[in-house]
Amino acid sequence: MTYTGTIHANTIRFKERLPFQEGLYVEVNITPAFPQKASPQA
């Protein structure tokens, strides 16, 4: 499964709602993507 989001401090804010229950332990692999036009990095 691939979900996209933005990192804010130590939190990842996903564009869509994730189909997992609150508090579920997960493993996340981070792959940087090209900055979006509205992002501060653009």
mmCIF file of N, CA and C in Angstrom:
data_model
loop_
_atom_site.group_PDB
_atom_site.id
_atom_site.type_symbol
_atom_site.label_atom_id
_atom_site.label_comp_id
_atom_site.label_asym_id
_atom_site.label_seq_id
_atom_site.Cartn_x
_atom_site.Cartn_y
_atom_site.Cartn_z
ATOM 1 N N MET A 1 0.835 -1.180 0.000
ATOM 2 C CA MET A 1 0.000 0.000 0.000
ATOM 3 C C MET A 1 0.880 1.242 0.000
ATOM 4 N N THR A 2 0.489 2.227 -0.759
ATOM 5 C CA THR A 2 1.218 3.485 -0.799
ATOM 6 C C THR A 2 0.271 4.616 -0.444
ATOM 7 N N TYR A 3 0.680 5.418 0.528
ATOM 8 C CA TYR A 3 -0.075 6.599 0.934
ATOM 9 C C TYR A 3 0.863 7.786 0.857
ATOM 10 N N THR A 4 0.359 8.938 0.484
ATOM 11 C CA THR A 4 1.194 10.129 0.411
ATOM 12 C C THR A 4 0.781 11.102 1.511
ATOM 13 N N GLY A 5 1.771 11.858 1.975
ATOM 14 C CA GLY A 5 1.503 12.824 3.018
ATOM 15 C C GLY A 5 2.645 13.803 3.146
ATOM 16 N N THR A 6 2.566 14.632 4.179
ATOM 17 C CA THR A 6 3.554 15.663 4.426
ATOM 18 C C THR A 6 4.019 15.562 5.865
ATOM 19 N N ILE A 7 5.323 15.741 6.085
ATOM 20 C CA ILE A 7 5.875 15.691 7.432
ATOM 21 C C ILE A 7 5.782 17.076 8.055
ATOM 22 N N HIS A 8 5.242 17.139 9.261
ATOM 23 C CA HIS A 8 5.155 18.363 10.070
ATOM 24 C C HIS A 8 5.703 18.018 11.443
ATOM 25 N N ALA A 9 6.893 18.550 11.783
ATOM 26 C CA ALA A 9 7.589 18.211 13.038
ATOM 27 C C ALA A 9 7.827 16.700 13.041
ATOM 28 N N ASN A 10 7.315 15.971 13.985
ATOM 29 C CA ASN A 10 7.487 14.508 14.036
ATOM 30 C C ASN A 10 6.215 13.774 13.648
ATOM 31 N N THR A 11 5.348 14.421 12.883
ATOM 32 C CA THR A 11 4.071 13.825 12.495
ATOM 33 C C THR A 11 3.964 13.789 10.981
ATOM 34 N N ILE A 12 3.435 12.702 10.449
ATOM 35 C CA ILE A 12 3.152 12.612 9.017
ATOM 36 C C ILE A 12 1.656 12.817 8.842
ATOM 37 N N ARG A 13 1.279 13.813 8.048
ATOM 38 C CA ARG A 13 -0.129 14.082 7.760
ATOM 39 C C ARG A 13 -0.433 13.528 6.372
ATOM 40 N N PHE A 14 -1.255 12.485 6.349
ATOM 41 C CA PHE A 14 -1.594 11.827 5.092
ATOM 42 C C PHE A 14 -2.736 12.558 4.397
ATOM 43 N N LYS A 15 -2.732 12.516 3.072
ATOM 44 C CA LYS A 15 -3.774 13.177 2.288
ATOM 45 C C LYS A 15 -5.120 12.474 2.455
ATOM 46 N N GLU A 16 -5.093 11.165 2.569
ATOM 47 C CA GLU A 16 -6.328 10.401 2.704
ATOM 48 C C GLU A 16 -6.379 9.736 4.085
ATOM 49 N N ARG A 17 -7.557 9.371 4.504
ATOM 50 C CA ARG A 17 -7.733 8.674 5.779
ATOM 51 C C ARG A 17 -7.193 7.256 5.645
ATOM 52 N N LEU A 18 -6.434 6.810 6.637
ATOM 53 C CA LEU A 18 -5.864 5.471 6.597
ATOM 54 C C LEU A 18 -6.861 4.442 7.139
ATOM 55 N N PRO A 19 -6.860 3.230 6.574
ATOM 56 C CA PRO A 19 -7.831 2.211 6.992
ATOM 57 C C PRO A 19 -7.352 1.394 8.196
ATOM 58 N N PHE A 20 -6.668 2.024 9.135
ATOM 59 C CA PHE A 20 -6.135 1.320 10.299
ATOM 60 C C PHE A 20 -6.719 1.916 11.564
ATOM 61 N N GLN A 21 -6.814 1.082 12.594
ATOM 62 C CA GLN A 21 -7.376 1.556 13.859
ATOM 63 C C GLN A 21 -6.366 2.417 14.621
ATOM 64 N N GLU A 22 -6.852 3.331 15.421
ATOM 65 C CA GLU A 22 -6.033 4.210 16.246
ATOM 66 C C GLU A 22 -5.152 3.384 17.180
ATOM 67 N N GLY A 23 -3.892 3.728 17.277
ATOM 68 C CA GLY A 23 -2.976 3.049 18.185
ATOM 69 C C GLY A 23 -2.322 1.798 17.618
ATOM 70 N N LEU A 24 -2.630 1.449 16.375
ATOM 71 C CA LEU A 24 -2.042 0.255 15.755
ATOM 72 C C LEU A 24 -0.556 0.491 15.507
ATOM 73 N N TYR A 25 0.284 -0.446 15.870
ATOM 74 C CA TYR A 25 1.726 -0.359 15.633
ATOM 75 C C TYR A 25 1.990 -0.683 14.170
ATOM 76 N N VAL A 26 2.687 0.199 13.469
ATOM 77 C CA VAL A 26 2.982 -0.005 12.053
ATOM 78 C C VAL A 26 4.452 0.291 11.787
ATOM 79 N N GLU A 27 4.942 -0.163 10.659
ATOM 80 C CA GLU A 27 6.288 0.149 10.197
ATOM 81 C C GLU A 27 6.155 1.030 8.972
ATOM 82 N N VAL A 28 6.920 2.126 8.926
ATOM 83 C CA VAL A 28 6.823 3.084 7.829
ATOM 84 C C VAL A 28 8.185 3.225 7.162
ATOM 85 N N ASN A 29 8.221 3.128 5.840
ATOM 86 C CA ASN A 29 9.427 3.375 5.050
ATOM 87 C C ASN A 29 9.236 4.700 4.330
ATOM 88 N N ILE A 30 10.161 5.628 4.538
ATOM 89 C CA ILE A 30 10.046 6.956 3.962
ATOM 90 C C ILE A 30 10.802 7.040 2.639
ATOM 91 N N THR A 31 10.128 7.536 1.598
ATOM 92 C CA THR A 31 10.737 7.786 0.302
ATOM 93 C C THR A 31 10.422 9.225 -0.074
ATOM 94 N N PRO A 32 11.436 10.101 -0.106
ATOM 95 C CA PRO A 32 11.158 11.494 -0.476
ATOM 96 C C PRO A 32 10.584 11.588 -1.887
ATOM 97 N N ALA A 33 9.632 12.483 -2.051
ATOM 98 C CA ALA A 33 9.017 12.714 -3.357
ATOM 99 C C ALA A 33 9.361 14.133 -3.796
ATOM 100 N N PHE A 34 9.104 14.445 -5.041
ATOM 101 C CA PHE A 34 9.323 15.798 -5.521
ATOM 102 C C PHE A 34 8.404 16.743 -4.763
ATOM 103 N N PRO A 35 8.878 17.936 -4.397
ATOM 104 C CA PRO A 35 8.021 18.891 -3.672
ATOM 105 C C PRO A 35 6.809 19.296 -4.503
ATOM 106 N N GLN A 36 5.695 19.476 -3.820
ATOM 107 C CA GLN A 36 4.500 19.965 -4.492
ATOM 108 C C GLN A 36 4.626 21.464 -4.692
ATOM 109 N N LYS A 37 3.917 22.014 -5.654
ATOM 110 C CA LYS A 37 4.019 23.426 -5.994
ATOM 111 C C LYS A 37 3.660 24.335 -4.824
ATOM 112 N N ALA A 38 2.756 23.925 -3.953
ATOM 113 C CA ALA A 38 2.325 24.774 -2.834
ATOM 114 C C ALA A 38 3.188 24.589 -1.583
ATOM 115 N N SER A 39 4.158 23.688 -1.620
ATOM 116 C CA SER A 39 4.961 23.419 -0.430
ATOM 117 C C SER A 39 6.069 24.474 -0.263
ATOM 118 N N PRO A 40 6.550 24.694 0.972
ATOM 119 C CA PRO A 40 7.630 25.653 1.197
ATOM 120 C C PRO A 40 8.933 25.274 0.495
ATOM 121 N N GLN A 41 9.138 23.973 0.190
ATOM 122 C CA GLN A 41 10.365 23.508 -0.446
ATOM 123 C C GLN A 41 10.374 23.804 -1.946
ATOM 124 N N ALA A 42 9.215 24.088 -2.519
ATOM 125 C CA ALA A 42 9.115 24.293 -3.980
ATOM 126 C C ALA A 42 9.764 25.593 -4.415
#
